Amino acid sequence: SQQGEEDPQALSIQEGENATMNCSYKTSINNLQWYRQNSGRGLVHLILIRSNEREKHSGRLRVTLDTSKKSSSLLITASRAADTASYFCATASSYNTDKLIFGTGTRLQVFP
Amino acid sequence: AAGVIQSPRHLIKEKRETATLKCYPIPRHDTVYWYQQGPGQDPQFLISFYEKMQSDKGSIPDRFSAQQFSDYHSELNMSSLELGDSALYFCASSSSWQGATNEKLFFGSGTQLSVL
């Protein structure tokens, strides 16, 4: 990956459980974004957190950002089978805001 | 609401052939990004355009070229195709008034290119 690692690479849980995915990055960032991708489909934006923010919520999603550790986490609460997808973090560098760099992604499987 | 439109959805080519992928951004979006995603891989940035000018370039082979036209649609031209070019190619757009990546990107459904 151009940016860093996400862990775990794969996660299997039961419906109703919470899912936590982590992302690390290498450079100073302007913002960090999380995207979801169903198999073979386009990426859908979930949430954007700016470098001066520490936590953000959107529905069942909670994102944290620790710029000192260059890491972020995505928490999906009360997961559903429809949450099954790959989740990617992407960063916009402080030095070059003309592109997003994606992490390696976490494949989430939620069993009914 | 209109989304990012990519065509074709699927494309099958032979080695050494040429392919052209098209992207129509969301109306009033003036920034376009191209990404390549191999099987099981993360999306890799190829190139971006703002107001019809190239704004950034990533790991794009010299065999590839792209441009953005006056109506803001973009085309990715790929020549001398190799087996390793088989991948899902995504286009994304954004409106740049907040800064090119200071806001979310809207992705198309992608073009699945298979090189045989």
Coordinates of C-alpha atoms in Angstrom, one line a residue:
Chain A
S1 CA 0.0 0.0 0.0
Q2 CA 1.1 3.6 -0.7
Q3 CA -0.1 4.7 2.7
G4 CA -0.1 2.1 5.4
E5 CA -1.8 -0.8 6.9
E6 CA -5.3 -1.5 8.1
D7 CA -6.0 -4.1 10.6
P8 CA -7.4 -6.6 10.8
Q9 CA -7.3 -7.5 7.1
A10 CA -10.4 -9.6 7.6
L11 CA -13.0 -9.6 10.4
S12 CA -16.0 -12.0 10.9
I13 CA -18.7 -11.2 13.4
Q14 CA -22.3 -12.0 14.2
E15 CA -25.1 -9.5 13.6
G16 CA -25.6 -7.2 16.5
E17 CA -21.9 -7.2 17.5
N18 CA -19.6 -4.2 17.1
A19 CA -16.8 -4.2 14.5
T20 CA -13.7 -2.2 15.0
M21 CA -11.2 -1.5 12.2
N22 CA -7.9 0.3 12.5
C23 CA -5.9 2.3 10.0
S24 CA -2.4 3.7 10.2
Y25 CA -0.8 6.2 7.9
K26 CA 2.6 7.7 7.4
T27 CA 2.5 11.4 6.5
S28 CA 1.0 14.5 8.1
I29 CA -2.6 14.7 6.9
N30 CA -5.2 17.3 6.2
N31 CA -8.1 14.8 6.7
L32 CA -8.8 11.1 6.8
Q33 CA -11.8 9.5 5.2
W34 CA -13.4 6.1 5.4
Y35 CA -15.0 4.4 2.4
R36 CA -17.0 1.2 2.0
Q37 CA -16.8 -1.1 -1.0
N38 CA -19.1 -3.9 -1.9
S39 CA -17.4 -6.6 -3.9
G40 CA -16.5 -5.4 -7.4
R41 CA -18.4 -2.2 -6.9
G42 CA -17.5 1.5 -6.5
L43 CA -16.4 3.1 -3.2
V44 CA -18.9 4.9 -1.1
H45 CA -17.9 7.7 1.2
L46 CA -18.8 7.0 4.9
I47 CA -17.2 9.8 7.0
L48 CA -14.5 12.4 6.9
I49 CA -12.5 13.5 10.0
R50 CA -10.2 16.5 9.8
S51 CA -6.8 16.6 11.4
N52 CA -8.0 18.9 14.2
E53 CA -10.8 16.6 15.1
R54 CA -10.5 13.6 17.5
E55 CA -13.8 11.9 17.1
K56 CA -16.8 11.9 14.8
H57 CA -20.1 10.1 14.7
S58 CA -22.5 9.3 11.9
G59 CA -25.4 7.0 12.7
R60 CA -23.9 3.7 13.8
L61 CA -20.4 4.8 12.8
R62 CA -17.8 6.3 15.1
V63 CA -14.4 7.4 13.9
T64 CA -11.5 8.4 16.0
L65 CA -8.3 10.0 14.9
D66 CA -5.0 10.1 16.8
T67 CA -2.6 12.3 14.8
S68 CA 0.3 11.7 17.3
K69 CA 0.1 8.0 16.6
K70 CA -0.9 8.5 12.9
S71 CA -3.8 6.2 13.4
S72 CA -7.6 6.1 13.1
S73 CA -10.3 3.6 14.0
L74 CA -13.7 3.0 12.6
L75 CA -16.3 1.4 14.9
I76 CA -19.6 0.1 13.5
T77 CA -22.0 -0.6 16.3
A78 CA -24.9 -3.1 16.2
S79 CA -23.7 -4.6 12.9
R80 CA -26.0 -6.0 10.3
A81 CA -25.5 -8.5 7.5
A82 CA -25.8 -5.6 5.0
D83 CA -22.6 -4.1 6.5
T84 CA -20.7 -6.9 4.9
A85 CA -18.1 -5.2 2.7
S86 CA -14.5 -4.0 2.5
Y87 CA -13.7 -0.8 4.4
F88 CA -10.8 1.5 3.4
C89 CA -9.3 4.5 5.0
A90 CA -7.9 7.2 2.8
T91 CA -5.8 10.2 3.6
A92 CA -5.3 13.6 2.1
S93 CA -1.7 14.8 2.8
S94 CA -1.1 18.2 4.3
Y95 CA 1.5 18.8 1.6
N96 CA -0.4 17.6 -1.4
T97 CA -4.2 17.8 -1.3
D98 CA -4.7 16.8 -4.9
K99 CA -5.3 13.1 -4.2
L100 CA -6.5 10.6 -1.6
I101 CA -4.2 7.7 -0.7
F102 CA -5.9 4.5 0.3
G103 CA -4.9 1.9 2.9
T104 CA -5.1 -1.8 2.3
G105 CA -8.6 -2.3 3.6
T106 CA -10.5 -4.6 6.0
R107 CA -12.9 -7.2 4.7
L108 CA -15.8 -7.4 7.1
Q109 CA -18.2 -10.3 7.1
V110 CA -21.3 -10.1 9.2
F111 CA -23.2 -13.3 9.7
P112 CA -26.9 -13.2 10.3
Chain B
A1 CA -29.2 12.7 -8.0
A2 CA -26.7 12.3 -10.8
G3 CA -23.7 10.2 -10.0
V4 CA -20.3 9.7 -11.6
I5 CA -20.8 7.7 -14.8
Q6 CA -18.1 5.4 -16.2
S7 CA -18.2 3.5 -19.5
P8 CA -17.8 0.9 -20.5
R9 CA -18.7 -1.2 -17.4
H10 CA -16.7 -4.2 -18.7
L11 CA -14.0 -4.3 -21.3
I12 CA -12.1 -7.3 -22.7
K13 CA -8.9 -6.7 -24.7
E14 CA -6.0 -8.7 -26.1
K15 CA -2.4 -8.0 -25.1
R16 CA -0.9 -5.1 -27.0
E17 CA -4.3 -3.6 -27.8
T18 CA -5.5 -0.2 -26.8
A19 CA -8.3 0.7 -24.5
T20 CA -10.2 4.0 -23.8
L21 CA -12.1 4.4 -20.5
K22 CA -14.5 7.3 -20.1
C23 CA -15.7 9.2 -17.0
Y24 CA -18.5 11.7 -16.7
P25 CA -18.3 13.5 -13.3
I26 CA -21.2 14.8 -11.3
P27 CA -22.5 18.1 -12.8
R28 CA -20.6 21.1 -11.6
H29 CA -17.7 19.0 -10.4
D30 CA -14.5 20.2 -12.0
T31 CA -12.0 17.7 -10.4
V32 CA -11.6 14.2 -11.7
Y33 CA -9.4 11.4 -10.2
W34 CA -8.5 8.0 -11.7
Y35 CA -7.7 5.0 -9.6
Q36 CA -6.7 1.4 -10.4
Q37 CA -7.6 -1.5 -8.2
G38 CA -6.2 -5.0 -8.7
P39 CA -8.0 -8.1 -7.3
G40 CA -7.9 -7.9 -3.5
Q41 CA -5.8 -4.7 -3.6
D42 CA -6.4 -1.2 -2.4
P43 CA -7.1 1.5 -5.0
Q44 CA -4.0 3.0 -6.4
F45 CA -4.0 6.6 -7.5
L46 CA -3.2 7.1 -11.2
I47 CA -3.8 10.8 -12.1
S48 CA -6.1 13.7 -11.4
F49 CA -7.3 16.8 -13.2
Y50 CA -8.6 20.1 -12.1
E51 CA -10.2 22.5 -14.5
K52 CA -8.9 20.5 -17.5
M53 CA -5.3 20.6 -16.3
Q54 CA -3.4 17.7 -14.8
S55 CA -3.1 18.4 -11.1
D56 CA -1.3 15.3 -9.8
K57 CA 0.2 12.1 -11.1
G58 CA 0.7 8.8 -9.3
S59 CA 1.9 5.4 -10.3
I60 CA 0.7 5.7 -13.9
P61 CA 2.6 3.8 -16.6
D62 CA 4.0 5.8 -19.5
R63 CA 1.7 3.6 -21.7
F64 CA -1.3 5.4 -20.1
S65 CA -2.4 8.9 -20.8
A66 CA -5.5 10.8 -19.7
Q67 CA -7.1 14.2 -20.3
Q68 CA -10.1 16.2 -19.1
F69 CA -12.2 17.9 -21.7
S70 CA -14.0 21.2 -21.8
D71 CA -17.2 19.5 -20.6
Y72 CA -15.2 18.1 -17.7
H73 CA -15.5 14.5 -18.7
S74 CA -12.2 12.6 -18.7
E75 CA -10.8 9.7 -20.7
L76 CA -8.0 7.3 -19.7
N77 CA -6.2 5.9 -22.7
M78 CA -4.2 2.7 -22.3
S79 CA -1.9 1.4 -25.0
S80 CA 0.2 -1.7 -25.4
L81 CA -2.0 -3.5 -22.9
E82 CA -0.3 -6.1 -20.6
L83 CA -1.8 -8.9 -18.6
G84 CA -1.0 -7.0 -15.5
D85 CA -3.2 -4.1 -16.5
S86 CA -6.3 -6.3 -15.8
A87 CA -8.0 -4.4 -12.9
L88 CA -11.0 -2.3 -11.9
Y89 CA -10.5 1.3 -12.9
F90 CA -12.4 3.9 -11.0
C91 CA -13.1 7.5 -11.7
A92 CA -14.0 9.9 -8.9
S93 CA -15.1 13.5 -8.9
S94 CA -15.3 16.3 -6.5
S95 CA -16.1 20.0 -6.5
S96 CA -12.9 21.8 -5.6
W97 CA -14.1 25.0 -4.0
Q98 CA -13.0 23.6 -0.6
G99 CA -9.8 22.3 -1.9
A100 CA -9.2 19.2 -4.1
T101 CA -9.4 16.6 -1.3
N102 CA -10.8 18.7 1.5
E103 CA -14.1 17.0 0.9
K104 CA -15.3 13.5 0.0
L105 CA -14.9 12.0 -3.4
F106 CA -17.8 10.5 -5.4
F107 CA -16.8 7.3 -7.2
G108 CA -18.2 5.7 -10.3
S109 CA -19.0 2.0 -10.5
G110 CA -15.8 1.4 -12.3
T111 CA -14.7 -0.3 -15.5
Q112 CA -13.5 -3.9 -15.2
L113 CA -10.7 -4.3 -17.7
S114 CA -9.6 -7.8 -18.6
V115 CA -6.5 -8.3 -20.7
L116 CA -6.3 -11.7 -22.3

